[in-house]
Short mmCIF file of C-alpha atoms in Angstrom, two decimals:
data_model
loop_
_atom_site.label_atom_id
_atom_site.label_comp_id
_atom_site.label_asym_id
_atom_site.label_seq_id
_atom_site.Cartn_x
_atom_site.Cartn_y
_atom_site.Cartn_z
CA MET A 122 0.00 0.00 0.00
CA ILE A 123 1.22 3.47 -0.88
CA LYS A 124 1.41 5.86 2.05
CA PRO A 125 0.74 9.62 1.90
CA ARG A 126 3.83 11.75 1.28
CA THR A 127 5.58 8.91 -0.55
CA LYS A 128 6.23 8.77 -4.26
CA THR A 129 3.70 6.76 -6.23
CA PRO A 130 4.67 4.27 -8.92
CA ASP A 131 4.54 5.64 -12.42
CA ILE A 132 1.61 4.68 -14.62
CA HIS A 133 1.89 4.51 -18.39
CA ILE A 134 -1.48 3.75 -19.95
CA ASN A 135 -3.27 3.93 -23.29
CA LEU A 136 -6.31 6.19 -23.58
CA VAL A 137 -9.49 5.58 -25.55
CA ASN A 138 -8.65 8.50 -27.86
CA ASP A 139 -5.60 6.52 -29.11
CA THR A 140 -3.05 8.57 -27.14
CA LYS A 141 -0.82 7.59 -24.25
CA TRP A 142 -0.85 8.99 -20.71
CA ARG A 143 1.95 8.88 -18.16
CA LEU A 144 1.64 9.97 -14.55
CA SER A 145 5.22 11.23 -14.40
CA GLU A 146 4.51 13.59 -17.32
CA GLN A 147 1.56 15.30 -15.62
CA GLU A 148 2.05 18.92 -14.60
CA PRO A 149 -1.09 19.89 -12.69
CA GLU A 150 -1.17 23.09 -10.70
CA HIS A 151 -2.28 21.20 -7.59
CA PHE A 152 -3.18 17.51 -8.11
CA THR A 153 -3.68 14.66 -10.50
CA MET A 154 -6.86 12.83 -9.52
CA LEU A 155 -6.54 9.20 -10.54
CA VAL A 156 -9.89 7.41 -10.47
CA VAL A 157 -9.85 3.63 -10.80
CA TYR A 158 -13.19 2.17 -11.84
CA ARG A 159 -14.33 -1.45 -12.06
CA GLY A 160 -15.16 -1.45 -15.77
CA LYS A 161 -18.00 -1.30 -18.25
CA HIS A 162 -19.98 -3.94 -16.34
CA CYS A 163 -20.47 -1.64 -13.31
CA PRO A 164 -23.53 0.66 -13.31
CA ILE A 165 -22.32 2.37 -10.13
CA CYS A 166 -19.04 3.26 -11.86
CA LYS A 167 -21.04 4.69 -14.75
CA LYS A 168 -22.91 7.04 -12.42
CA TYR A 169 -19.71 7.99 -10.56
CA LEU A 170 -17.79 8.82 -13.73
CA GLN A 171 -20.75 10.76 -15.12
CA THR A 172 -20.81 12.82 -11.92
CA ILE A 173 -17.10 13.55 -12.37
CA GLN A 174 -17.85 14.52 -15.99
CA GLU A 175 -20.50 16.99 -14.76
CA HIS A 176 -17.82 18.67 -12.60
CA ILE A 177 -14.79 18.30 -14.87
CA ASP A 178 -14.56 22.07 -15.40
CA ASP A 179 -14.62 22.58 -11.62
CA PHE A 180 -11.66 20.24 -11.22
CA THR A 181 -9.78 21.92 -14.05
CA SER A 182 -10.38 25.39 -12.60
CA LYS A 183 -8.93 24.19 -9.28
CA GLY A 184 -5.75 22.96 -10.97
CA VAL A 185 -6.65 19.27 -10.85
CA ASN A 186 -6.00 16.92 -13.79
CA VAL A 187 -8.43 13.99 -13.82
CA ILE A 188 -8.14 10.54 -15.39
CA ALA A 189 -10.23 7.38 -15.03
CA ILE A 190 -8.64 3.97 -15.61
CA SER A 191 -9.67 0.34 -15.49
CA SER A 192 -8.41 -3.10 -16.40
CA ASP A 193 -10.98 -3.31 -19.20
CA THR A 194 -9.76 -4.20 -22.67
CA GLU A 195 -9.42 -1.53 -25.34
CA ASP A 196 -12.72 -2.59 -26.98
CA LYS A 197 -14.64 -2.48 -23.69
CA ALA A 198 -13.12 0.84 -22.66
CA LYS A 199 -13.94 2.44 -26.00
CA ALA A 200 -17.49 1.07 -25.80
CA THR A 201 -17.74 2.51 -22.28
CA TYR A 202 -16.57 5.89 -23.49
CA GLU A 203 -19.13 5.88 -26.29
CA ALA A 204 -22.05 4.60 -24.19
CA TRP A 205 -21.51 6.64 -21.02
CA ASP A 206 -21.76 10.43 -20.91
CA ILE A 207 -18.06 11.08 -20.15
CA ALA A 208 -16.82 12.88 -23.27
CA ASN A 209 -14.37 15.22 -21.46
CA LEU A 210 -12.94 12.63 -19.09
CA PRO A 211 -9.70 10.94 -20.15
CA VAL A 212 -10.25 7.17 -19.94
CA GLY A 213 -7.42 4.65 -19.80
CA TYR A 214 -7.61 0.90 -20.26
CA ASN A 215 -5.65 -2.33 -19.71
CA PHE A 216 -4.35 -1.22 -16.30
CA PRO A 217 -2.48 -4.39 -15.32
CA ILE A 218 -3.74 -6.32 -12.29
CA ASP A 219 -0.14 -6.65 -11.01
CA GLU A 220 0.32 -2.87 -11.09
CA ALA A 221 -3.03 -2.44 -9.34
CA ARG A 222 -1.79 -4.70 -6.54
CA ALA A 223 1.35 -2.53 -6.24
CA TRP A 224 -1.00 0.41 -5.63
CA GLY A 225 -2.74 -1.57 -2.86
CA LEU A 226 -5.94 -2.09 -4.83
CA TYR A 227 -8.36 -4.95 -4.35
CA ILE A 228 -8.93 -7.45 -7.15
CA SER A 229 -12.22 -9.31 -7.55
CA GLU A 230 -13.16 -12.43 -9.45
CA GLY A 231 -16.00 -11.82 -11.84
CA ILE A 232 -19.37 -13.53 -11.76
CA LYS A 233 -21.89 -13.90 -14.58
CA GLU A 234 -21.07 -11.31 -17.27
CA GLU A 235 -18.24 -9.60 -15.40
CA PRO A 236 -14.62 -9.98 -16.53
CA GLU A 237 -12.73 -12.91 -15.02
CA HIS A 238 -10.78 -10.48 -12.79
CA PHE A 239 -11.17 -6.74 -12.31
CA ILE A 240 -9.95 -3.96 -10.04
CA GLU A 241 -12.17 -2.52 -7.34
CA PRO A 242 -12.59 1.28 -7.26
CA ALA A 243 -10.13 3.77 -5.84
CA LEU A 244 -9.38 7.46 -5.95
CA PHE A 245 -5.91 8.95 -5.54
CA MET A 246 -4.99 12.61 -5.15
CA ILE A 247 -1.39 12.93 -6.32
CA LYS A 248 0.72 16.07 -5.97
CA PRO A 249 2.72 17.44 -8.92
CA ASP A 250 5.92 15.84 -7.55
CA GLN A 251 4.12 12.47 -7.84
CA THR A 252 3.74 12.00 -4.08
CA LEU A 253 0.47 10.73 -2.71
CA TYR A 254 -1.62 13.33 -0.90
CA ALA A 255 -4.71 11.20 -0.20
CA SER A 256 -6.40 8.00 -1.29
CA SER A 257 -9.69 6.17 -0.96
CA ILE A 258 -9.49 2.45 -1.75
CA GLN A 259 -12.69 0.42 -1.92
CA THR A 260 -13.41 -3.30 -1.64
CA MET A 261 -16.72 -2.91 -3.48
CA PRO A 262 -18.39 -0.32 -5.73
CA PHE A 263 -20.13 1.53 -2.87
CA ALA A 264 -19.05 4.26 -0.41
CA ARG A 265 -16.82 6.31 -2.69
CA PRO A 266 -15.91 9.93 -1.92
CA GLY A 267 -18.69 12.31 -2.95
CA ILE A 268 -17.58 14.50 -5.85
CA GLU A 269 -19.03 17.74 -4.49
CA ASP A 270 -17.49 17.03 -1.07
CA LEU A 271 -14.18 16.33 -2.78
CA LEU A 272 -14.31 19.66 -4.60
CA LYS A 273 -14.92 21.47 -1.30
CA SER A 274 -12.02 19.60 0.25
CA ILE A 275 -9.74 20.64 -2.60
CA ASP A 276 -10.70 24.28 -1.98
CA PHE A 277 -9.85 23.85 1.70
CA ILE A 278 -6.49 22.23 0.93
CA ILE A 279 -5.51 24.91 -1.57
CA GLU A 280 -6.56 27.68 0.83
CA LYS A 281 -4.64 26.05 3.68
CA GLU A 282 -1.48 25.70 1.61
CA LEU A 283 -1.70 29.32 0.48
CA SER A 284 -2.09 30.51 4.07
CA LEU A 285 0.92 28.43 5.12
CA ILE A 286 3.00 30.12 2.43
CA HIS A 287 2.09 33.53 3.86
CA ILE A 288 2.83 32.43 7.44
CA SER A 289 6.28 31.21 6.44
CA GLU A 290 7.48 34.78 5.90
CA PRO A 291 9.96 35.92 8.57
CA THR A 292 8.34 37.07 11.79
CA ARG A 293 9.66 38.45 15.04
CA PRO A 294 10.16 35.72 17.63
CA LEU A 295 7.79 35.78 20.57
CA TYR A 296 9.46 35.50 23.97
CA ILE A 297 7.46 34.67 27.05
CA SER A 298 9.01 35.43 30.42
#
């Protein structure tokens, strides 16, 4: 499991728009938000990613780059992108199960029409230096961070960091006798 304030492994993944994405090449103002979703078979993931899509401009305006990835195949990921209302959300596919385990993610065995194995959901907030700021790792599709709550939290974090910068200016020492 990756701990906050430690460097995350790099991710190099193909996107549904036939480009490549690499975590180490991201240059967000504040964070890269990496969202791992279960795959096309998950209706809860669909709703979650559509909610992110509704707020994608809010994330961008706060200096947050967003990407959603899964272990789905290229065909499934492209079908997901076409079928779900997520046109402005970068979507990556074929995230290897072994790499997911290195990130501390849970792997499930599929039943019925699910893939044989797939990754359970997670959300990572990664600083520009590729260190982990926060994560939410799920064992099932429920109980993910609320998107509007997350946006408020990002405001708080940015405000807090800005106030710490101003406090760090030289001040006169306080002596108590």
